[in-house]
CSV table of C-alpha atoms and ligand atoms in Angstrom, one decimal:
chain,number,residue,atom,x,y,z
A,1,UNK,CA,-35.4,14.5,11.2
A,2,UNK,CA,-35.6,15.5,7.6
A,3,UNK,CA,-33.4,12.7,6.3
A,4,UNK,CA,-32.9,9.0,7.2
A,5,UNK,CA,-29.3,9.6,8.2
A,6,UNK,CA,-27.1,12.5,9.3
A,7,UNK,CA,-24.2,10.8,7.4
A,8,UNK,CA,-24.4,8.1,4.8
A,9,UNK,CA,-21.1,6.5,3.7
A,10,UNK,CA,-20.6,4.7,0.4
A,11,UNK,CA,-17.8,2.1,0.9
A,12,UNK,CA,-16.9,0.3,4.1
A,13,UNK,CA,-13.1,0.3,3.6
A,14,UNK,CA,-10.5,1.9,5.9
A,15,UNK,CA,-11.6,5.5,5.2
A,16,UNK,CA,-15.3,4.9,5.2
A,17,UNK,CA,-15.4,2.9,8.4
A,18,UNK,CA,-13.1,5.3,10.3
A,19,UNK,CA,-15.3,8.3,9.3
A,20,UNK,CA,-18.6,6.4,10.1
A,21,UNK,CA,-17.5,5.4,13.6
A,22,UNK,CA,-16.0,8.8,14.5
A,23,UNK,CA,-19.2,10.6,13.3
A,24,UNK,CA,-21.4,8.1,15.2
A,25,UNK,CA,-19.3,8.8,18.4
A,26,UNK,CA,-20.3,12.4,18.1
A,27,UNK,CA,-23.9,11.3,18.1
A,28,UNK,CA,-24.6,11.4,14.3
A,29,UNK,CA,-27.0,8.8,12.9
A,30,UNK,CA,-24.8,7.0,10.4
A,31,UNK,CA,-25.4,4.4,7.7
A,32,UNK,CA,-22.8,2.7,5.4
A,33,UNK,CA,-23.3,0.8,2.2
A,34,UNK,CA,-20.9,-1.9,1.1
A,35,UNK,CA,-21.4,-4.5,-1.7
A,36,UNK,CA,-18.4,-6.6,-0.8
A,37,UNK,CA,-16.8,-7.7,2.5
A,38,UNK,CA,-16.2,-5.1,5.2
A,39,UNK,CA,-12.7,-3.6,5.4
A,40,UNK,CA,-12.1,-2.7,1.8
A,41,UNK,CA,-8.8,-3.3,-0.1
A,42,UNK,CA,-6.5,-3.1,3.0
A,43,UNK,CA,-8.2,-5.9,4.9
A,44,UNK,CA,-9.5,-8.1,2.1
A,45,UNK,CA,-7.0,-7.7,-0.8
A,46,UNK,CA,-4.1,-5.5,0.4
A,47,UNK,CA,-2.1,-4.7,3.5
A,48,UNK,CA,-3.4,-7.4,5.8
A,49,UNK,CA,-3.2,-10.6,3.7
A,50,UNK,CA,-0.1,-9.2,2.0
A,51,UNK,CA,1.7,-8.7,5.3
A,52,UNK,CA,0.7,-12.2,6.4
A,53,UNK,CA,2.3,-13.6,3.2
A,54,UNK,CA,5.4,-11.5,3.8
A,55,UNK,CA,5.8,-13.3,7.2
A,56,UNK,CA,5.3,-16.6,5.5
A,57,UNK,CA,7.9,-15.8,2.9
A,58,UNK,CA,10.6,-15.1,5.5
A,59,UNK,CA,10.7,-18.6,7.0
A,60,UNK,CA,13.1,-20.3,4.5
A,61,UNK,CA,15.7,-17.6,5.1
A,62,UNK,CA,15.2,-18.0,8.9
A,63,UNK,CA,15.7,-21.8,8.7
A,64,UNK,CA,18.9,-21.3,6.8
A,65,UNK,CA,20.2,-18.5,9.0
A,66,UNK,CA,19.5,-20.5,12.2
A,67,UNK,CA,22.2,-23.0,11.2
A,68,UNK,CA,24.9,-20.4,11.8
A,69,UNK,CA,23.5,-20.2,15.4
A,70,UNK,CA,23.9,-23.9,15.9
A,71,UNK,CA,20.5,-25.3,14.8
A,72,UNK,CA,20.4,-28.3,12.6
A,73,UNK,CA,19.2,-27.9,9.1
A,74,UNK,CA,15.4,-27.9,8.6
A,75,UNK,CA,13.7,-29.7,5.8
A,76,UNK,CA,10.4,-27.9,5.3
A,77,UNK,CA,8.1,-27.5,2.3
A,78,UNK,CA,5.3,-24.9,1.9
A,79,UNK,CA,1.7,-26.1,1.8
A,80,UNK,CA,0.4,-23.3,-0.4
A,81,UNK,CA,-3.3,-24.2,0.2
A,82,UNK,CA,-2.8,-24.3,3.9
A,83,UNK,CA,-1.1,-20.9,3.9
A,84,UNK,CA,-3.8,-19.3,1.7
A,85,UNK,CA,-6.6,-20.8,3.8
A,86,UNK,CA,-4.9,-19.5,7.0
A,87,UNK,CA,-4.5,-16.0,5.5
A,88,UNK,CA,-8.2,-16.0,4.3
A,89,UNK,CA,-9.4,-17.2,7.7
A,90,UNK,CA,-7.7,-14.3,9.3
A,91,UNK,CA,-9.3,-11.9,6.8
A,92,UNK,CA,-12.7,-13.5,7.6
A,93,UNK,CA,-12.1,-13.0,11.3
A,94,UNK,CA,-11.3,-9.3,10.7
A,95,UNK,CA,-14.5,-8.9,8.6
A,96,UNK,CA,-16.4,-10.1,11.7
A,97,UNK,CA,-14.6,-7.7,14.0
A,98,UNK,CA,-15.4,-4.8,11.7
A,99,UNK,CA,-19.1,-5.8,11.7
A,100,UNK,CA,-19.0,-5.8,15.6
A,101,UNK,CA,-17.2,-2.5,15.7
A,102,UNK,CA,-19.8,-0.9,13.5
A,103,UNK,CA,-22.7,-2.5,15.4
A,104,UNK,CA,-21.2,-1.3,18.7
A,105,UNK,CA,-20.9,2.2,17.2
A,106,UNK,CA,-24.6,1.9,16.1
A,107,UNK,CA,-23.7,2.4,12.4
A,108,UNK,CA,-26.2,0.7,10.2
A,109,UNK,CA,-24.6,-1.5,7.5
A,110,UNK,CA,-26.5,-1.8,4.3
A,111,UNK,CA,-25.2,-4.7,2.1
A,112,UNK,CA,-25.3,-3.5,-1.5
A,113,UNK,CA,-24.0,-1.1,-4.1
A,114,UNK,CA,-24.7,2.5,-3.4
A,115,UNK,CA,-25.5,4.9,-6.2
A,116,UNK,CA,-26.5,8.6,-6.2
A,117,UNK,CA,-30.1,9.4,-7.2
A,118,UNK,CA,-29.6,13.0,-6.3
A,119,UNK,CA,-27.3,14.9,-3.9
A,120,UNK,CA,-29.2,13.7,-0.8
A,121,UNK,CA,-30.5,10.3,-2.0
A,122,UNK,CA,-28.7,7.0,-2.4
A,123,UNK,CA,-30.1,3.9,-3.9
A,124,UNK,CA,-28.6,0.7,-2.4
A,125,UNK,CA,-28.9,-2.3,-4.6
A,126,UNK,CA,-28.5,-5.6,-2.8
A,127,UNK,CA,-25.2,-7.4,-3.4
A,128,UNK,CA,-26.8,-10.3,-5.3
A,129,UNK,CA,-27.6,-8.2,-8.4
A,130,UNK,CA,-30.3,-5.7,-7.5
A,131,UNK,CA,-33.1,-8.1,-6.5
A,132,UNK,CA,-33.9,-5.8,-3.6
A,133,UNK,CA,-33.3,-2.2,-3.3
A,134,UNK,CA,-33.5,0.4,-0.6
A,135,UNK,CA,-33.5,4.1,-1.1
A,136,UNK,CA,-32.1,6.2,1.7
A,137,UNK,CA,-31.6,9.9,2.2
A,138,UNK,CA,-28.9,11.7,4.2
A,139,UNK,CA,-28.0,15.2,5.2
A,140,UNK,CA,-24.3,14.5,4.4
A,141,UNK,CA,-22.8,11.8,2.2
A,142,UNK,CA,-19.3,10.5,2.1
A,143,UNK,CA,-17.8,8.8,-1.0
A,144,UNK,CA,-15.1,6.3,0.2
A,145,UNK,CA,-15.2,3.7,-2.6
A,146,UNK,CA,-11.4,3.2,-2.9
A,147,UNK,CA,-9.6,2.1,-6.0
A,148,UNK,CA,-8.9,-1.0,-8.1
A,149,UNK,CA,-6.0,-2.3,-10.1
A,150,UNK,CA,-5.5,-1.3,-13.7
A,151,UNK,CA,-4.1,-3.5,-16.4
A,152,UNK,CA,-2.0,-2.2,-19.3
A,153,UNK,CA,-3.7,-2.3,-22.7
A,154,UNK,CA,-1.7,-5.0,-24.4
A,155,UNK,CA,-2.6,-8.1,-26.4
A,156,UNK,CA,-3.5,-11.0,-24.2
A,157,UNK,CA,-3.7,-9.0,-21.0
A,158,UNK,CA,-6.9,-11.0,-20.1
A,159,UNK,CA,-4.5,-13.8,-19.1
A,160,UNK,CA,-2.8,-11.7,-16.5
A,161,UNK,CA,-4.1,-11.6,-12.9
A,162,UNK,CA,-3.8,-8.7,-10.5
A,163,UNK,CA,-3.0,-8.4,-6.8
A,164,UNK,CA,-6.8,-8.9,-6.1
A,165,UNK,CA,-6.5,-12.5,-7.4
A,166,UNK,CA,-3.2,-13.5,-5.8
A,167,UNK,CA,-4.7,-14.3,-2.4
A,168,UNK,CA,-7.0,-16.9,-4.0
A,169,UNK,CA,-4.6,-18.8,-6.3
A,170,UNK,CA,-5.3,-22.5,-5.8
A,171,UNK,CA,-1.7,-23.5,-6.6
A,172,UNK,CA,1.6,-21.9,-6.1
A,173,UNK,CA,2.9,-20.6,-9.4
A,174,UNK,CA,6.3,-22.2,-10.2
A,175,UNK,CA,7.3,-19.3,-12.5
A,176,UNK,CA,5.8,-15.8,-12.4
A,177,UNK,CA,6.3,-12.7,-14.4
A,178,UNK,CA,5.4,-9.5,-12.6
A,179,UNK,CA,4.7,-6.4,-14.6
A,180,UNK,CA,5.5,-3.2,-12.7
A,181,UNK,CA,8.1,-1.9,-10.3
A,182,UNK,CA,6.0,0.0,-7.8
A,183,UNK,CA,4.9,-1.0,-4.3
A,184,UNK,CA,2.8,-4.0,-5.3
A,185,UNK,CA,5.1,-5.4,-8.0
A,186,UNK,CA,8.1,-5.2,-5.7
A,187,UNK,CA,6.3,-6.6,-2.6
A,188,UNK,CA,4.9,-9.6,-4.5
A,189,UNK,CA,8.2,-10.2,-6.3
A,190,UNK,CA,9.8,-10.6,-2.8
A,191,UNK,CA,6.9,-12.6,-1.3
A,192,UNK,CA,6.7,-15.1,-4.1
A,193,UNK,CA,10.5,-15.4,-4.4
A,194,UNK,CA,10.7,-16.1,-0.7
A,195,UNK,CA,8.0,-18.7,-1.0
A,196,UNK,CA,10.0,-20.5,-3.7
A,197,UNK,CA,8.4,-19.2,-7.0
A,198,UNK,CA,10.8,-18.3,-9.8
A,199,UNK,CA,10.2,-14.5,-10.2
A,200,UNK,CA,10.9,-12.3,-13.2
A,201,UNK,CA,10.0,-8.7,-12.7
A,202,UNK,CA,9.6,-6.6,-15.8
A,203,UNK,CA,9.9,-2.8,-15.5
A,204,UNK,CA,9.8,0.0,-18.0
A,205,UNK,CA,12.4,2.2,-16.2
A,206,UNK,CA,15.9,1.5,-15.2
A,207,UNK,CA,15.0,1.0,-11.5
A,208,UNK,CA,12.2,0.0,-9.3
A,209,UNK,CA,10.2,2.3,-7.0
A,210,UNK,CA,10.3,5.6,-8.8
A,211,UNK,CA,9.8,8.5,-6.4
A,212,UNK,CA,11.8,6.9,-3.6
A,213,UNK,CA,15.3,8.1,-2.7
A,214,UNK,CA,17.9,7.0,-5.3
A,215,UNK,CA,20.1,5.3,-2.8
A,216,UNK,CA,17.2,3.3,-1.4
A,217,UNK,CA,16.0,2.3,-4.9
A,218,UNK,CA,19.5,1.1,-5.8
A,219,UNK,CA,19.9,-0.8,-2.5
A,220,UNK,CA,16.6,-2.6,-2.6
A,221,UNK,CA,16.9,-3.5,-6.3
A,222,UNK,CA,20.3,-5.0,-5.8
A,223,UNK,CA,19.2,-6.8,-2.7
A,224,UNK,CA,16.1,-8.2,-4.5
A,225,UNK,CA,18.5,-9.4,-7.3
A,226,UNK,CA,20.8,-10.9,-4.7
A,227,UNK,CA,17.8,-12.8,-3.3
A,228,UNK,CA,17.3,-14.4,-6.7
A,229,UNK,CA,14.7,-12.2,-8.4
A,230,UNK,CA,15.4,-11.5,-12.1
A,231,UNK,CA,14.7,-7.9,-12.9
A,232,UNK,CA,14.4,-7.0,-16.5
A,233,UNK,CA,14.5,-3.3,-17.0
A,234,UNK,CA,14.0,-0.6,-19.7
A,235,UNK,CA,11.4,-2.9,-21.3
A,236,UNK,CA,8.2,-2.3,-23.1
A,237,UNK,CA,5.6,-5.0,-22.8
A,238,UNK,CA,4.3,-6.2,-26.1
A,239,UNK,CA,2.0,-9.2,-25.7
A,240,UNK,CA,0.9,-12.2,-23.6
A,241,UNK,CA,0.2,-15.4,-25.3
A,242,UNK,CA,-1.3,-18.5,-23.8
A,243,UNK,CA,0.7,-21.6,-25.0
A,244,UNK,CA,0.9,-25.2,-23.9
A,245,UNK,CA,4.2,-24.3,-22.1
A,246,UNK,CA,2.5,-21.6,-20.1
A,247,UNK,CA,2.2,-17.9,-20.6
A,248,UNK,CA,4.6,-16.3,-23.1
A,249,UNK,CA,5.3,-12.7,-22.3
A,250,UNK,CA,6.9,-10.8,-25.1
A,251,UNK,CA,8.8,-7.7,-24.2
A,252,UNK,CA,10.8,-5.2,-26.2
A,253,UNK,CA,14.1,-3.7,-25.1
A,254,UNK,CA,15.5,-0.3,-26.0
A,255,UNK,CA,17.3,-1.6,-29.1
A,256,UNK,CA,14.0,-3.0,-30.5
A,257,UNK,CA,15.2,-6.5,-29.6
A,258,UNK,CA,12.3,-8.7,-28.5
A,259,UNK,CA,12.6,-11.2,-25.7
A,260,UNK,CA,10.1,-13.9,-24.5
A,261,UNK,CA,9.7,-14.8,-20.9
A,262,UNK,CA,7.7,-17.9,-20.0
A,263,UNK,CA,5.6,-17.9,-16.9
A,264,UNK,CA,3.7,-20.7,-15.2
A,265,UNK,CA,0.3,-19.8,-16.5
A,266,UNK,CA,0.3,-16.7,-14.3
A,267,UNK,CA,1.4,-13.2,-14.7
A,268,UNK,CA,0.7,-10.4,-12.2
A,269,UNK,CA,-0.1,-6.9,-13.5
A,270,UNK,CA,0.9,-4.4,-10.9
A,271,UNK,CA,1.0,-1.2,-12.9
A,272,UNK,CA,-1.0,1.1,-10.7
A,273,UNK,CA,-4.6,1.5,-9.4
A,274,UNK,CA,-7.5,3.8,-10.4
A,275,UNK,CA,-10.4,5.2,-8.4
A,276,UNK,CA,-13.4,3.0,-8.2
A,277,UNK,CA,-15.9,5.7,-9.2
A,278,UNK,CA,-17.6,4.3,-12.2
A,279,UNK,CA,-21.4,3.7,-11.9
A,280,UNK,CA,-21.8,5.8,-8.8
A,281,UNK,CA,-24.4,8.1,-10.4
A,282,UNK,CA,-22.0,11.1,-9.9
A,283,UNK,CA,-23.8,12.7,-12.9
A,284,UNK,CA,-26.8,13.1,-10.6
A,285,UNK,CA,-24.8,15.5,-8.4
A,286,UNK,CA,-22.4,18.4,-8.8
A,287,UNK,CA,-19.5,16.2,-7.7
A,288,UNK,CA,-16.6,16.6,-10.2
A,289,UNK,CA,-13.7,14.3,-10.9
A,290,UNK,CA,-10.6,14.1,-13.0
A,291,UNK,CA,-10.0,10.7,-14.6
A,292,UNK,CA,-12.3,9.2,-12.0
A,293,UNK,CA,-10.5,10.8,-9.0
A,294,UNK,CA,-13.0,12.8,-7.1
A,295,UNK,CA,-12.0,16.5,-6.7
A,296,UNK,CA,-12.0,17.7,-3.1
A,297,UNK,CA,-10.6,20.6,-1.1
A,298,UNK,CA,-8.4,20.3,2.0
A,299,UNK,CA,-11.5,19.5,4.0
A,300,UNK,CA,-12.4,16.6,1.7
A,301,UNK,CA,-15.4,18.6,0.4
A,302,UNK,CA,-16.5,17.9,-3.2
A,303,UNK,CA,-18.1,20.5,-5.5
A,304,UNK,CA,-21.5,19.5,-4.0
A,305,UNK,CA,-21.7,21.2,-0.6
A,306,UNK,CA,-23.1,18.2,1.4
A,307,UNK,CA,-20.9,15.5,-0.3
A,308,UNK,CA,-17.4,14.6,0.8
A,309,UNK,CA,-14.8,12.1,-0.4
A,310,UNK,CA,-11.8,10.5,1.3
A,311,UNK,CA,-9.2,7.8,0.5
A,312,UNK,CA,-8.0,6.3,-2.7
A,313,UNK,CA,-11.1,7.5,-4.7
A,314,UNK,CA,-9.6,11.0,-4.4
A,315,UNK,CA,-6.2,9.8,-5.5
A,316,UNK,CA,-4.3,12.1,-3.1
A,317,UNK,CA,-1.9,9.8,-1.2
A,318,UNK,CA,-3.2,6.3,-1.5
A,319,UNK,CA,-2.3,4.7,1.8
A,320,UNK,CA,-4.6,3.2,4.4
A,321,UNK,CA,-3.6,5.4,7.3
A,322,UNK,CA,-4.0,8.5,5.1
A,323,UNK,CA,-7.6,7.5,4.3
A,324,UNK,CA,-8.3,7.0,8.0
A,325,UNK,CA,-6.8,10.3,8.9
A,326,UNK,CA,-8.7,12.1,6.2
A,327,UNK,CA,-11.9,10.5,7.4
A,328,UNK,CA,-11.4,11.3,11.1
A,329,UNK,CA,-10.4,14.9,10.3
A,330,UNK,CA,-13.7,15.2,8.3
A,331,UNK,CA,-15.8,13.7,11.1
A,332,UNK,CA,-14.1,15.9,13.7
A,333,UNK,CA,-14.8,19.0,11.6
A,334,UNK,CA,-18.4,18.3,10.5
A,335,UNK,CA,-19.8,16.4,13.5
A,336,UNK,CA,-17.3,17.1,16.3
A,337,UNK,CA,-17.1,20.9,16.2
A,338,UNK,CA,-13.3,20.6,15.9
A,339,UNK,CA,-12.3,22.0,12.5
A,340,UNK,CA,-9.1,20.4,11.3
A,341,UNK,CA,-7.5,19.3,8.1
A,342,UNK,CA,-5.2,16.3,7.4
A,343,UNK,CA,-1.5,17.2,7.2
A,344,UNK,CA,0.2,15.6,4.2
A,345,UNK,CA,3.7,16.6,5.2
A,346,UNK,CA,6.2,13.9,6.3
A,347,UNK,CA,3.9,10.9,5.8
A,348,UNK,CA,6.0,7.8,6.5
A,349,UNK,CA,5.6,4.8,4.3
A,350,UNK,CA,7.2,1.3,3.9
A,351,UNK,CA,7.6,-1.2,1.1
A,352,UNK,CA,7.5,-4.7,2.5
A,353,UNK,CA,10.1,-6.2,0.2
A,354,UNK,CA,12.9,-8.4,1.4
A,355,UNK,CA,14.8,-6.5,2.7
A,356,UNK,CA,12.2,-4.0,3.8
A,357,UNK,CA,12.4,-0.3,3.0
A,358,UNK,CA,10.8,2.6,4.8
A,359,UNK,CA,11.0,6.3,4.4
A,360,UNK,CA,9.8,9.6,5.8
A,361,UNK,CA,10.2,13.2,4.5
A,362,UNK,CA,12.2,14.4,1.5
A,363,UNK,CA,14.4,12.3,-0.7
A,364,UNK,CA,17.9,13.7,-1.3
A,365,UNK,CA,16.8,14.8,-4.8
A,366,UNK,CA,13.7,16.6,-3.5
A,367,UNK,CA,15.7,18.3,-0.8
A,368,UNK,CA,18.4,19.5,-3.2
A,369,UNK,CA,15.8,21.0,-5.5
A,370,UNK,CA,14.4,23.0,-2.5
A,371,UNK,CA,17.5,23.7,-0.4
A,372,UNK,CA,20.4,23.4,-3.0
A,373,UNK,CA,23.9,23.0,-1.6
A,374,UNK,CA,22.7,23.5,2.0
A,375,UNK,CA,21.6,19.8,1.9
A,376,UNK,CA,23.9,17.5,3.9
A,377,UNK,CA,23.7,13.8,3.7
A,378,UNK,CA,24.5,11.3,6.4
A,379,UNK,CA,24.7,7.7,5.3
A,380,UNK,CA,25.5,4.4,7.0
A,381,UNK,CA,25.7,1.0,5.3
A,382,UNK,CA,26.7,-2.0,7.4
A,383,UNK,CA,26.1,-5.6,8.0
A,384,UNK,CA,23.7,-6.0,11.0
A,385,UNK,CA,25.0,-8.2,13.9
A,386,UNK,CA,22.3,-10.8,13.2
A,387,UNK,CA,23.9,-11.7,9.9
A,388,UNK,CA,27.4,-12.2,11.3
A,389,UNK,CA,26.7,-15.7,12.7
A,390,UNK,CA,24.2,-16.4,10.0
A,391,UNK,CA,27.1,-15.9,7.6
A,392,UNK,CA,25.2,-13.7,5.2
A,393,UNK,CA,26.4,-10.5,3.5
A,394,UNK,CA,23.0,-8.7,3.9
A,395,UNK,CA,23.4,-5.0,4.3
A,396,UNK,CA,21.3,-2.4,6.0
A,397,UNK,CA,21.3,1.2,4.6
A,398,UNK,CA,20.3,4.3,6.6
A,399,UNK,CA,20.3,7.8,5.4
A,400,UNK,CA,19.5,11.2,6.8
A,401,UNK,CA,18.8,14.2,4.7
A,402,UNK,CA,19.6,17.4,6.6
A,403,UNK,CA,19.3,21.1,5.9
A,404,UNK,CA,22.6,22.4,7.1
A,405,UNK,CA,21.3,26.0,7.5
A,406,UNK,CA,18.7,25.1,10.1
A,407,UNK,CA,20.1,21.6,11.1
A,408,UNK,CA,16.6,20.3,10.5
A,409,UNK,CA,16.3,16.6,9.5
A,410,UNK,CA,14.3,16.7,6.2
A,411,UNK,CA,14.2,13.0,5.5
A,412,UNK,CA,15.1,9.6,6.9
A,413,UNK,CA,15.4,6.5,4.7
A,414,UNK,CA,16.2,2.9,5.5
A,415,UNK,CA,16.6,-0.4,3.8
A,416,UNK,CA,17.0,-3.4,6.2
A,417,UNK,CA,15.2,-5.6,8.7
A,418,UNK,CA,12.5,-3.8,10.7
A,419,UNK,CA,12.9,-0.7,8.6
A,420,UNK,CA,9.1,0.0,8.9
A,421,UNK,CA,9.1,-0.3,12.7
A,422,UNK,CA,12.2,1.9,13.0
A,423,UNK,CA,11.1,4.6,10.6
A,424,UNK,CA,7.7,4.8,12.3
A,425,UNK,CA,9.5,6.1,15.5
A,426,UNK,CA,11.9,8.3,13.5
A,427,UNK,CA,8.9,9.8,11.7
A,428,UNK,CA,7.6,11.4,15.0
A,429,UNK,CA,10.9,13.3,15.3
A,430,UNK,CA,10.9,14.4,11.7
A,431,UNK,CA,7.3,15.5,11.9
A,432,UNK,CA,8.1,17.5,15.1
A,433,UNK,CA,10.9,19.3,13.2
A,434,UNK,CA,13.8,17.6,15.0
A,435,UNK,CA,17.4,18.8,14.2
A,436,UNK,CA,20.4,16.6,13.6
A,437,UNK,CA,21.6,17.8,17.0
A,438,UNK,CA,18.4,16.4,18.5
A,439,UNK,CA,19.1,13.1,16.9
A,440,UNK,CA,22.7,13.2,18.2
A,441,UNK,CA,21.6,14.1,21.7
A,442,UNK,CA,19.4,11.0,21.8
A,443,UNK,CA,21.0,8.0,23.4
A,444,UNK,CA,21.0,4.9,21.3
A,445,UNK,CA,19.7,1.5,22.3
A,446,UNK,CA,22.6,-0.9,22.1
A,447,UNK,CA,23.1,-3.2,20.3
A,448,UNK,CA,20.5,-2.4,17.6
A,449,UNK,CA,20.5,-1.3,14.0
A,450,UNK,CA,18.3,1.6,14.9
A,451,UNK,CA,20.9,3.3,17.1
A,452,UNK,CA,22.8,4.2,13.9
A,453,UNK,CA,20.2,6.9,13.3
A,454,UNK,CA,21.5,8.7,16.4
A,455,UNK,CA,25.2,8.1,15.9
A,456,UNK,CA,25.7,9.0,12.2
A,457,UNK,CA,28.7,11.4,11.6
B,1,NDP,P1,2.6,2.1,-8.3
B,1,NDP,O1,2.0,3.4,-8.9
B,1,NDP,O2,3.3,2.1,-7.0
B,1,NDP,O3,3.6,1.5,-9.4
B,1,NDP,C1,3.2,1.2,-10.7
B,1,NDP,C2,4.3,0.6,-11.5
B,1,NDP,O4,3.8,0.2,-12.7
B,1,NDP,C3,5.5,1.5,-11.7
B,1,NDP,O5,6.7,0.8,-11.7
B,1,NDP,C4,5.2,2.0,-13.1
B,1,NDP,O6,6.3,2.4,-13.8
B,1,NDP,C5,4.6,0.8,-13.8
B,1,NDP,N1,3.7,1.1,-14.9
B,1,NDP,C6,2.7,1.9,-14.9
B,1,NDP,N2,2.0,1.9,-16.1
B,1,NDP,C7,2.7,1.0,-16.9
B,1,NDP,C8,2.6,0.5,-18.2
B,1,NDP,N3,1.6,0.9,-19.0
B,1,NDP,N4,3.5,-0.4,-18.6
B,1,NDP,C9,4.5,-0.9,-17.8
B,1,NDP,N5,4.7,-0.5,-16.5
B,1,NDP,C10,3.8,0.4,-16.1
B,1,NDP,O7,1.3,1.1,-8.3
B,1,NDP,P2,1.1,-0.2,-7.6
B,1,NDP,O8,0.1,-0.9,-8.4
B,1,NDP,O9,2.4,-0.9,-7.3
B,1,NDP,O10,0.4,0.2,-6.2
B,1,NDP,C11,-0.7,1.1,-6.2
B,1,NDP,C12,-0.7,2.0,-4.9
B,1,NDP,O11,-1.1,1.1,-3.8
B,1,NDP,C13,0.6,2.6,-4.5
B,1,NDP,O12,0.9,3.7,-5.2
B,1,NDP,C14,0.5,2.7,-3.0
B,1,NDP,O13,-0.1,4.0,-2.8
B,1,NDP,C15,-0.5,1.6,-2.6
B,1,NDP,N6,0.2,0.5,-2.0
B,1,NDP,C16,0.9,0.8,-0.8
B,1,NDP,C17,1.6,-0.2,-0.2
B,1,NDP,C18,2.3,0.0,1.1
B,1,NDP,O14,2.1,1.1,1.7
B,1,NDP,N7,3.3,-0.8,1.5
B,1,NDP,C19,1.6,-1.6,-0.7
B,1,NDP,C20,0.8,-1.7,-1.9
B,1,NDP,C21,0.2,-0.7,-2.5
B,1,NDP,P3,7.0,3.9,-13.7
B,1,NDP,O15,7.6,3.9,-12.4
B,1,NDP,O16,7.9,3.9,-14.9
B,1,NDP,O17,5.8,4.8,-13.9
């Protein structure tokens, strides 16, 4: 063999591991470099610990709601340290599982930071700061280095933490200011609010979750406010000062009026992420990038014929299952003899706010832009049965976007309990090109919220 490996992967996150294992299944000799823990953002600093904290945040509501069903009131307080330890123990367990999976697949893991020497050669510095180095060569190389949070350039931003840090806070913040109204900002606003922190969310637009369907944005925002989150909108962030009272966050409204919000020595910057491609030695290859995002074609090929890139470092659609799919399509094509590309149409996604939101396909605005007046909207807003005895006025919203010319369902959107679980199923139908008549011909499961999707008139 001319090289040490058939495939060498830089970055053992979701995309890198999926590609490495699939390629190894096809018989390729595969190595993977990782300087941090196995599993990448999703397992260590993202989806997994976040979702566990989402579960933790729901208990106070459940205790309260149970009383409507005859349970006596529950006095319970959160042991923050215990929760954080439990979450991190689970992450550690998953790290071990990843190691086992890679061992079983005969993928060699090199602990260290991978950097291009040339288009076939990678130098892996050991994780403790380059004390030992190993140079490897590979026929094909995959860049799967993910992304990292960015912070806005404002005075005092060094006092702000990011979503990377939240899972390691020693103490629960009593008051927090969250900057940003995207996925991370909204999810952590809901989590921390549910756990009992006083949350102020500062956004520069009029509504959270730009890019989502307008009805969904309005519904979640209002529900988050109803749950006690203070959302300050149309605001520009000016500065963060550390004072004896805590962090003073100065913001400016549209009328040039300044306001100060005091947080409990913590403020979370959730204003987006950027590809983790600095110091990769890309200059030693023909790989090209735009603002750090590696440029690839539909087969995830870079401008260097033997180098590929998948996942957040390509800044296409930054979701774990997308990175996994891109990686598997690549391995199938290059090592499995089954040429295929990832399909980016109708990717379902969820925001784990309280209440949860999930969506697949076109928003109403996107559909109207494409299909004009042919777009027909079906909407249902109701109080789910669960909340009747609980005595709460929580609403669920469901919406279908349909092309009346073809009867095809172009989009399905939901805010409410189990939205992610429900939309995952609906997404199969939308992906298959189901019509509204197909939805109507499907018998509902009664009594559920989900049955509304097949009974909307
Ligand atoms: P997003 O891109 O989703 O949102 C960024 C937010 O920050 C927006 O509200 C944006 O406002 C605001 N913003 C950007 N720049 C500034 C600035 N200079 N000053 C003030 N506000 C600013 O990023 P996130 O960090 O929330 O998440 C990153 C990515 O991670 C997501 O896009 C998603 O792909 C992924 N993710 C997915 C999750 C899931 O699937 N459940 C969960 C968490 C993350 P505006 O809208 O005005 O631009």
